[in-house]
PDB file of C-alpha atoms in Angstrom:
ATOM      1  CA  UNK A 603       0.031   0.007   0.067  1.00  0.00           C
ATOM      2  CA  UNK A 604       1.655   3.161  -1.264  1.00  0.00           C
ATOM      3  CA  UNK A 605       0.114   5.498   1.430  1.00  0.00           C
ATOM      4  CA  UNK A 606       1.639   3.252   4.217  1.00  0.00           C
ATOM      5  CA  UNK A 607       5.125   2.652   2.953  1.00  0.00           C
ATOM      6  CA  UNK A 608       6.910   5.073   5.180  1.00  0.00           C
ATOM      7  CA  UNK A 609       4.726   4.600   8.285  1.00  0.00           C
ATOM      8  CA  UNK A 610       6.206   3.211  11.451  1.00  0.00           C
ATOM      9  CA  UNK A 611       5.129   2.790  15.044  1.00  0.00           C
ATOM     10  CA  UNK A 612       1.946   1.012  16.176  1.00  0.00           C
ATOM     11  CA  UNK A 613       0.207  -0.806  14.423  1.00  0.00           C
ATOM     12  CA  UNK A 614       3.139  -1.203  11.992  1.00  0.00           C
ATOM     13  CA  UNK A 615       5.946  -3.753  12.490  1.00  0.00           C
ATOM     14  CA  UNK A 616       8.855  -4.932  10.204  1.00  0.00           C
ATOM     15  CA  UNK A 617      10.317  -8.323   9.679  1.00  0.00           C
ATOM     16  CA  UNK A 618      13.627  -8.651   7.970  1.00  0.00           C
ATOM     17  CA  UNK A 619      14.332 -11.767   5.861  1.00  0.00           C
ATOM     18  CA  UNK A 620      17.091 -13.189   3.750  1.00  0.00           C
ATOM     19  CA  UNK A 621      16.878 -13.922  -0.036  1.00  0.00           C
ATOM     20  CA  UNK A 622      15.965 -17.496   0.166  1.00  0.00           C
ATOM     21  CA  UNK A 623      13.190 -19.867  -0.763  1.00  0.00           C
ATOM     22  CA  UNK A 624      11.627 -19.861   2.807  1.00  0.00           C
ATOM     23  CA  UNK A 625      11.045 -16.141   2.566  1.00  0.00           C
ATOM     24  CA  UNK A 626       9.277 -16.576  -0.750  1.00  0.00           C
ATOM     25  CA  UNK A 627       7.111 -19.300   0.708  1.00  0.00           C
ATOM     26  CA  UNK A 628       6.109 -17.171   3.666  1.00  0.00           C
ATOM     27  CA  UNK A 629       5.013 -14.460   1.308  1.00  0.00           C
ATOM     28  CA  UNK A 630       3.128 -16.832  -1.069  1.00  0.00           C
ATOM     29  CA  UNK A 631       1.426 -18.915   1.614  1.00  0.00           C
ATOM     30  CA  UNK A 632       0.999 -16.149   4.160  1.00  0.00           C
ATOM     31  CA  UNK A 633       2.463 -17.478   7.220  1.00  0.00           C
ATOM     32  CA  UNK A 634       5.306 -16.626   9.646  1.00  0.00           C
ATOM     33  CA  UNK A 635       7.771 -19.258  10.855  1.00  0.00           C
ATOM     34  CA  UNK A 636       8.387 -19.348  14.582  1.00  0.00           C
ATOM     35  CA  UNK A 637      11.904 -20.452  15.220  1.00  0.00           C
ATOM     36  CA  UNK A 638      13.345 -22.633  18.012  1.00  0.00           C
ATOM     37  CA  UNK A 639      15.234 -20.618  20.542  1.00  0.00           C
ATOM     38  CA  UNK A 640      18.479 -22.591  20.195  1.00  0.00           C
ATOM     39  CA  UNK A 641      18.596 -21.598  16.414  1.00  0.00           C
ATOM     40  CA  UNK A 642      18.471 -17.941  17.135  1.00  0.00           C
ATOM     41  CA  UNK A 643      21.670 -15.936  16.496  1.00  0.00           C
ATOM     42  CA  UNK A 644      22.266 -14.982  20.184  1.00  0.00           C
ATOM     43  CA  UNK A 645      23.379 -18.098  22.216  1.00  0.00           C
ATOM     44  CA  UNK A 646      21.996 -16.429  25.518  1.00  0.00           C
ATOM     45  CA  UNK A 647      18.619 -15.702  23.917  1.00  0.00           C
ATOM     46  CA  UNK A 648      15.918 -17.298  26.309  1.00  0.00           C
ATOM     47  CA  UNK A 649      18.441 -19.570  27.806  1.00  0.00           C
ATOM     48  CA  UNK A 650      16.966 -21.844  30.524  1.00  0.00           C
ATOM     49  CA  UNK A 651      20.065 -21.145  32.637  1.00  0.00           C
ATOM     50  CA  UNK A 652      18.416 -17.878  33.606  1.00  0.00           C
ATOM     51  CA  UNK A 653      15.574 -19.656  35.360  1.00  0.00           C
ATOM     52  CA  UNK A 654      16.094 -19.794  39.066  1.00  0.00           C
ATOM     53  CA  UNK A 655      13.631 -22.440  40.433  1.00  0.00           C
ATOM     54  CA  UNK A 656      13.131 -21.925  44.135  1.00  0.00           C
ATOM     55  CA  UNK A 657      12.553 -24.578  46.714  1.00  0.00           C
ATOM     56  CA  UNK A 658       9.423 -26.482  45.690  1.00  0.00           C
ATOM     57  CA  UNK A 659       6.767 -27.037  48.351  1.00  0.00           C
ATOM     58  CA  UNK A 660       6.081 -30.654  47.419  1.00  0.00           C
ATOM     59  CA  UNK A 661       3.047 -30.915  49.739  1.00  0.00           C
ATOM     60  CA  UNK A 662       1.328 -27.868  48.272  1.00  0.00           C
ATOM     61  CA  UNK A 663       2.206 -29.082  44.754  1.00  0.00           C
ATOM     62  CA  UNK A 664       0.596 -32.484  45.281  1.00  0.00           C
ATOM     63  CA  UNK A 665      -2.509 -30.774  46.648  1.00  0.00           C
ATOM     64  CA  UNK A 666      -2.699 -28.663  43.568  1.00  0.00           C
ATOM     65  CA  UNK A 667      -2.219 -31.651  41.302  1.00  0.00           C
ATOM     66  CA  UNK A 668      -5.047 -33.512  43.246  1.00  0.00           C
ATOM     67  CA  UNK A 669      -7.506 -30.764  42.522  1.00  0.00           C
ATOM     68  CA  UNK A 670      -6.764 -31.257  38.760  1.00  0.00           C
ATOM     69  CA  UNK A 671      -6.574 -35.048  38.480  1.00  0.00           C
ATOM     70  CA  UNK A 672      -8.306 -36.468  41.516  1.00  0.00           C
ATOM     71  CA  UNK A 673      -7.254 -38.433  44.520  1.00  0.00           C
ATOM     72  CA  UNK A 674      -6.927 -41.736  42.903  1.00  0.00           C
ATOM     73  CA  UNK A 675      -4.413 -40.472  40.263  1.00  0.00           C
ATOM     74  CA  UNK A 676      -2.459 -38.379  42.882  1.00  0.00           C
ATOM     75  CA  UNK A 677      -2.157 -41.586  45.111  1.00  0.00           C
ATOM     76  CA  UNK A 678      -0.708 -43.386  42.046  1.00  0.00           C
ATOM     77  CA  UNK A 679       1.818 -40.499  41.346  1.00  0.00           C
ATOM     78  CA  UNK A 680       2.936 -40.406  44.884  1.00  0.00           C
ATOM     79  CA  UNK A 681       3.559 -44.209  44.876  1.00  0.00           C
ATOM     80  CA  UNK A 682       5.565 -43.906  41.721  1.00  0.00           C
ATOM     81  CA  UNK A 683       7.457 -40.698  42.382  1.00  0.00           C
ATOM     82  CA  UNK A 684       9.234 -39.689  45.657  1.00  0.00           C
ATOM     83  CA  UNK A 685       9.306 -35.979  46.534  1.00  0.00           C
ATOM     84  CA  UNK A 686      12.943 -35.765  45.433  1.00  0.00           C
ATOM     85  CA  UNK A 687      12.227 -37.466  42.085  1.00  0.00           C
ATOM     86  CA  UNK A 688       9.192 -35.110  41.467  1.00  0.00           C
ATOM     87  CA  UNK A 689      11.390 -32.053  42.171  1.00  0.00           C
ATOM     88  CA  UNK A 690      14.174 -33.313  39.894  1.00  0.00           C
ATOM     89  CA  UNK A 691      11.532 -34.061  37.102  1.00  0.00           C
ATOM     90  CA  UNK A 692      10.196 -30.604  37.365  1.00  0.00           C
ATOM     91  CA  UNK A 693      13.617 -29.033  37.099  1.00  0.00           C
ATOM     92  CA  UNK A 694      14.617 -31.233  34.210  1.00  0.00           C
ATOM     93  CA  UNK A 695      11.334 -30.234  32.366  1.00  0.00           C
ATOM     94  CA  UNK A 696      12.105 -26.418  32.300  1.00  0.00           C
ATOM     95  CA  UNK A 697      14.413 -26.632  29.245  1.00  0.00           C
ATOM     96  CA  UNK A 698      12.044 -28.751  27.285  1.00  0.00           C
ATOM     97  CA  UNK A 699       9.173 -26.291  28.070  1.00  0.00           C
ATOM     98  CA  UNK A 700      11.245 -23.347  26.871  1.00  0.00           C
ATOM     99  CA  UNK A 701      12.590 -25.107  23.822  1.00  0.00           C
ATOM    100  CA  UNK A 702       9.290 -26.307  22.485  1.00  0.00           C
ATOM    101  CA  UNK A 703       8.117 -22.754  22.072  1.00  0.00           C
ATOM    102  CA  UNK A 704       8.555 -20.762  18.809  1.00  0.00           C
ATOM    103  CA  UNK A 705       9.900 -17.217  18.415  1.00  0.00           C
ATOM    104  CA  UNK A 706       9.272 -14.705  15.661  1.00  0.00           C
ATOM    105  CA  UNK A 707      11.240 -11.348  15.624  1.00  0.00           C
ATOM    106  CA  UNK A 708      10.151  -8.085  14.311  1.00  0.00           C
ATOM    107  CA  UNK A 709      11.370  -4.580  14.721  1.00  0.00           C
ATOM    108  CA  UNK A 710       9.911  -1.200  15.255  1.00  0.00           C
ATOM    109  CA  UNK A 711      12.369   0.213  12.731  1.00  0.00           C
ATOM    110  CA  UNK A 712      11.937   0.353   8.915  1.00  0.00           C
ATOM    111  CA  UNK A 713      14.904   0.033   6.488  1.00  0.00           C
ATOM    112  CA  UNK A 714      16.721   3.062   7.606  1.00  0.00           C
ATOM    113  CA  UNK A 715      18.339   0.846  10.218  1.00  0.00           C
ATOM    114  CA  UNK A 716      21.165  -0.529   8.059  1.00  0.00           C
ATOM    115  CA  UNK A 717      22.444  -3.042  10.553  1.00  0.00           C
ATOM    116  CA  UNK A 718      19.172  -4.967  10.459  1.00  0.00           C
ATOM    117  CA  UNK A 719      19.288  -5.214   6.677  1.00  0.00           C
ATOM    118  CA  UNK A 720      22.927  -6.321   6.916  1.00  0.00           C
ATOM    119  CA  UNK A 721      22.419  -8.978   9.606  1.00  0.00           C
ATOM    120  CA  UNK A 722      19.091 -10.497   8.727  1.00  0.00           C
ATOM    121  CA  UNK A 723      18.674  -9.752   4.973  1.00  0.00           C
ATOM    122  CA  UNK A 724      21.930 -11.129   3.871  1.00  0.00           C
ATOM    123  CA  UNK A 725      23.692  -7.826   3.490  1.00  0.00           C
ATOM    124  CA  UNK A 726      20.989  -6.072   1.797  1.00  0.00           C
ATOM    125  CA  UNK A 727      20.364  -8.856  -0.706  1.00  0.00           C
ATOM    126  CA  UNK A 728      17.116  -9.754   1.005  1.00  0.00           C
ATOM    127  CA  UNK A 729      14.126  -7.799   2.051  1.00  0.00           C
ATOM    128  CA  UNK A 730      11.905  -6.562   4.775  1.00  0.00           C
ATOM    129  CA  UNK A 731       8.223  -6.962   5.146  1.00  0.00           C
ATOM    130  CA  UNK A 732       5.897  -4.291   6.587  1.00  0.00           C
ATOM    131  CA  UNK A 733       2.848  -5.569   8.628  1.00  0.00           C
ATOM    132  CA  UNK A 734      -0.173  -3.813  10.006  1.00  0.00           C
ATOM    133  CA  UNK A 735      -1.063  -5.722  13.204  1.00  0.00           C
ATOM    134  CA  UNK A 736      -4.615  -4.376  13.295  1.00  0.00           C
ATOM    135  CA  UNK A 737      -5.497  -6.719  10.359  1.00  0.00           C
ATOM    136  CA  UNK A 738      -4.866  -9.731  12.567  1.00  0.00           C
ATOM    137  CA  UNK A 739      -4.935  -8.775  16.251  1.00  0.00           C
ATOM    138  CA  UNK A 740      -5.351 -12.474  17.389  1.00  0.00           C
ATOM    139  CA  UNK A 741      -2.099 -13.553  15.509  1.00  0.00           C
ATOM    140  CA  UNK A 742      -0.156 -10.623  16.945  1.00  0.00           C
ATOM    141  CA  UNK A 743      -1.587 -10.808  20.473  1.00  0.00           C
ATOM    142  CA  UNK A 744       1.175 -10.686  23.082  1.00  0.00           C
ATOM    143  CA  UNK A 745       3.781  -9.092  20.914  1.00  0.00           C
ATOM    144  CA  UNK A 746       6.224  -7.213  23.160  1.00  0.00           C
ATOM    145  CA  UNK A 747       9.342  -5.088  23.061  1.00  0.00           C
ATOM    146  CA  UNK A 748      12.394  -6.738  24.367  1.00  0.00           C
ATOM    147  CA  UNK A 749      13.799  -5.955  27.880  1.00  0.00           C
ATOM    148  CA  UNK A 750      17.425  -5.097  27.249  1.00  0.00           C
ATOM    149  CA  UNK A 751      19.676  -5.475  30.345  1.00  0.00           C
ATOM    150  CA  UNK A 752      23.304  -4.649  30.802  1.00  0.00           C
ATOM    151  CA  UNK A 753      23.725  -8.009  32.705  1.00  0.00           C
ATOM    152  CA  UNK A 754      21.030 -10.577  32.240  1.00  0.00           C
ATOM    153  CA  UNK A 755      19.254 -11.217  35.578  1.00  0.00           C
ATOM    154  CA  UNK A 756      17.915 -14.566  36.713  1.00  0.00           C
ATOM    155  CA  UNK A 757      14.205 -14.960  36.913  1.00  0.00           C
ATOM    156  CA  UNK A 758      13.174 -16.359  40.232  1.00  0.00           C
ATOM    157  CA  UNK A 759      10.213 -18.958  39.932  1.00  0.00           C
ATOM    158  CA  UNK A 760       8.256 -20.352  42.754  1.00  0.00           C
ATOM    159  CA  UNK A 761       5.613 -22.993  41.666  1.00  0.00           C
ATOM    160  CA  UNK A 762       2.052 -22.026  42.587  1.00  0.00           C
ATOM    161  CA  UNK A 763       3.140 -18.535  43.278  1.00  0.00           C
ATOM    162  CA  UNK A 764       4.588 -16.944  40.151  1.00  0.00           C
ATOM    163  CA  UNK A 765       5.190 -19.846  37.726  1.00  0.00           C
ATOM    164  CA  UNK A 766       3.894 -17.517  34.755  1.00  0.00           C
ATOM    165  CA  UNK A 767       6.898 -15.387  35.131  1.00  0.00           C
ATOM    166  CA  UNK A 768       8.959 -18.042  33.334  1.00  0.00           C
ATOM    167  CA  UNK A 769       7.675 -16.471  30.078  1.00  0.00           C
ATOM    168  CA  UNK A 770       9.728 -13.392  30.749  1.00  0.00           C
ATOM    169  CA  UNK A 771      12.743 -15.428  29.737  1.00  0.00           C
ATOM    170  CA  UNK A 772      11.676 -15.060  26.081  1.00  0.00           C
ATOM    171  CA  UNK A 773      11.924 -11.278  26.359  1.00  0.00           C
ATOM    172  CA  UNK A 774      15.359 -10.741  27.820  1.00  0.00           C
ATOM    173  CA  UNK A 775      18.397  -9.654  25.873  1.00  0.00           C
ATOM    174  CA  UNK A 776      21.665  -8.007  26.502  1.00  0.00           C
ATOM    175  CA  UNK A 777      21.680  -4.307  25.877  1.00  0.00           C
ATOM    176  CA  UNK A 778      24.254  -4.552  23.088  1.00  0.00           C
ATOM    177  CA  UNK A 779      21.374  -5.903  20.970  1.00  0.00           C
ATOM    178  CA  UNK A 780      19.147  -2.797  21.737  1.00  0.00           C
ATOM    179  CA  UNK A 781      19.835  -1.160  18.415  1.00  0.00           C
ATOM    180  CA  UNK A 782      17.605  -3.645  16.864  1.00  0.00           C
ATOM    181  CA  UNK A 783      14.442  -2.273  18.750  1.00  0.00           C
ATOM    182  CA  UNK A 784      13.053  -5.843  18.552  1.00  0.00           C
ATOM    183  CA  UNK A 785       9.378  -6.617  19.031  1.00  0.00           C
ATOM    184  CA  UNK A 786       9.032 -10.316  19.824  1.00  0.00           C
ATOM    185  CA  UNK A 787       6.083 -12.662  19.283  1.00  0.00           C
ATOM    186  CA  UNK A 788       6.055 -16.135  21.069  1.00  0.00           C
ATOM    187  CA  UNK A 789       3.879 -18.928  20.226  1.00  0.00           C
ATOM    188  CA  UNK A 790       3.295 -22.337  22.173  1.00  0.00           C
ATOM    189  CA  UNK A 791       5.243 -24.365  19.601  1.00  0.00           C
ATOM    190  CA  UNK A 792       7.723 -23.738  16.974  1.00  0.00           C
ATOM    191  CA  UNK A 793       6.765 -23.901  13.225  1.00  0.00           C
ATOM    192  CA  UNK A 794       4.501 -22.191  10.748  1.00  0.00           C
ATOM    193  CA  UNK A 795       1.565 -20.020  11.795  1.00  0.00           C
ATOM    194  CA  UNK A 796      -0.755 -18.553   9.290  1.00  0.00           C
ATOM    195  CA  UNK A 797      -1.315 -14.837   9.257  1.00  0.00           C
ATOM    196  CA  UNK A 798      -4.111 -12.876   7.658  1.00  0.00           C
ATOM    197  CA  UNK A 799      -2.995 -12.003   4.193  1.00  0.00           C
ATOM    198  CA  UNK A 800      -4.155  -8.479   4.511  1.00  0.00           C
ATOM    199  CA  UNK A 801      -1.703  -7.892   7.339  1.00  0.00           C
ATOM    200  CA  UNK A 802       1.188  -7.826   4.941  1.00  0.00           C
ATOM    201  CA  UNK A 803       1.257  -4.212   3.559  1.00  0.00           C
ATOM    202  CA  UNK A 804       4.538  -3.681   1.667  1.00  0.00           C
ATOM    203  CA  UNK A 805       7.664  -5.596   0.532  1.00  0.00           C
ATOM    204  CA  UNK A 806      10.862  -3.612   0.426  1.00  0.00           C
ATOM    205  CA  UNK A 807      13.810  -5.260  -1.325  1.00  0.00           C
ATOM    206  CA  UNK A 808      17.347  -4.304  -0.198  1.00  0.00           C
ATOM    207  CA  UNK A 809      19.524  -2.420  -2.562  1.00  0.00           C
ATOM    208  CA  UNK A 810      21.711  -5.468  -3.249  1.00  0.00           C
ATOM    209  CA  UNK A 811      18.648  -7.619  -3.988  1.00  0.00           C
ATOM    210  CA  UNK A 812      19.196  -9.151  -7.530  1.00  0.00           C
ATOM    211  CA  UNK A 813      16.774  -8.909 -10.421  1.00  0.00           C
ATOM    212  CA  UNK A 814      16.285 -12.713 -10.522  1.00  0.00           C
ATOM    213  CA  UNK A 815      15.157 -12.771  -6.775  1.00  0.00           C
ATOM    214  CA  UNK A 816      12.966  -9.790  -7.273  1.00  0.00           C
ATOM    215  CA  UNK A 817      11.230 -11.660 -10.063  1.00  0.00           C
ATOM    216  CA  UNK A 818      10.628 -14.525  -7.550  1.00  0.00           C
ATOM    217  CA  UNK A 819       9.267 -12.117  -5.113  1.00  0.00           C
ATOM    218  CA  UNK A 820       6.777 -10.793  -7.613  1.00  0.00           C
ATOM    219  CA  UNK A 821       5.698 -14.318  -8.521  1.00  0.00           C
ATOM    220  CA  UNK A 822       5.250 -15.208  -4.753  1.00  0.00           C
ATOM    221  CA  UNK A 823       3.284 -11.951  -4.250  1.00  0.00           C
ATOM    222  CA  UNK A 824       0.646 -12.636  -6.936  1.00  0.00           C
ATOM    223  CA  UNK A 825      -2.104 -13.466  -4.435  1.00  0.00           C
ATOM    224  CA  UNK A 826      -1.469 -10.221  -2.521  1.00  0.00           C
ATOM    225  CA  UNK A 827      -3.021  -7.753  -4.873  1.00  0.00           C
ATOM    226  CA  UNK A 828      -2.919  -5.123  -2.096  1.00  0.00           C
ATOM    227  CA  UNK A 829       0.784  -5.452  -1.480  1.00  0.00           C
ATOM    228  CA  UNK A 830       3.179  -3.160  -3.276  1.00  0.00           C
ATOM    229  CA  UNK A 831       6.957  -4.160  -4.006  1.00  0.00           C
ATOM    230  CA  UNK A 832       9.823  -1.751  -3.726  1.00  0.00           C
ATOM    231  CA  UNK A 833      13.447  -1.562  -4.005  1.00  0.00           C
ATOM    232  CA  UNK A 834      15.638   0.535  -1.870  1.00  0.00           C
ATOM    233  CA  UNK A 835      18.142   2.818  -3.475  1.00  0.00           C
ATOM    234  CA  UNK A 836      21.748   2.637  -1.970  1.00  0.00           C
ATOM    235  CA  UNK A 837      21.848   5.428   0.535  1.00  0.00           C
ATOM    236  CA  UNK A 838      23.880   8.401  -0.140  1.00  0.00           C
ATOM    237  CA  UNK A 839      22.952  10.319   3.038  1.00  0.00           C
ATOM    238  CA  UNK A 840      22.531   9.222   6.682  1.00  0.00           C
ATOM    239  CA  UNK A 841      19.199   8.486   7.983  1.00  0.00           C
ATOM    240  CA  UNK A 842      17.632   8.936   4.474  1.00  0.00           C
ATOM    241  CA  UNK A 843      15.543   6.209   2.784  1.00  0.00           C
ATOM    242  CA  UNK A 844      14.718   6.368  -0.853  1.00  0.00           C
ATOM    243  CA  UNK A 845      12.510   3.686  -2.383  1.00  0.00           C
ATOM    244  CA  UNK A 846      11.516   2.936  -6.060  1.00  0.00           C
ATOM    245  CA  UNK A 847       8.183   1.317  -6.771  1.00  0.00           C
ATOM    246  CA  UNK A 848       8.594  -1.916  -8.739  1.00  0.00           C
ATOM    247  CA  UNK A 849       4.894  -3.059  -8.792  1.00  0.00           C
TER     248      UNK A 849
END
């Protein structure tokens, strides 16, 4: 949409993508892939090591489980698992719980932020996508700005008290990443999640994006009649973005 191309700030978010077939498929099939945390480029991103599980009140925990499953099942569990075994099982399950979630990264910043196009769009050979979240508020529900910290602080978790605070792990990053102004969306599992086709508003190719890949973008974008495709001109001035309309 031509009238939206230079808009930023809520409800607009930007997703930076490399020049590969996965990007083309996301455009064509209208989905976003939510990645496993261990495959992100920051090794400390959402690391389970930052979860500090406090002493577990086993009696209180068994009482809570009994409410959910009934006395017969809780008696069976207590016979099979000692208090120590249950506590160890809970601690061991935390990495699996975190790693099964999927993460998608967006930015508040359009293409004027050159490092994003360099790092995530294959040195300007890829592209970035402009989304309007208002077209799919259910999909974008829960999107949050990252919490950038000088030193990553552990998250104290006490079961039956603040266990939902474990989700804060997904939104912590060291402050040397703050230039990205990242907005993050987390889903229960990694993989593909469909997004309303109308949420995609514009496709902006980096200035090193080759003609062959642009042709592939245009082919993948055929179903998105409302989406305009642009190419960025190589900047000659700081903080100045110039785009040429392709289609």
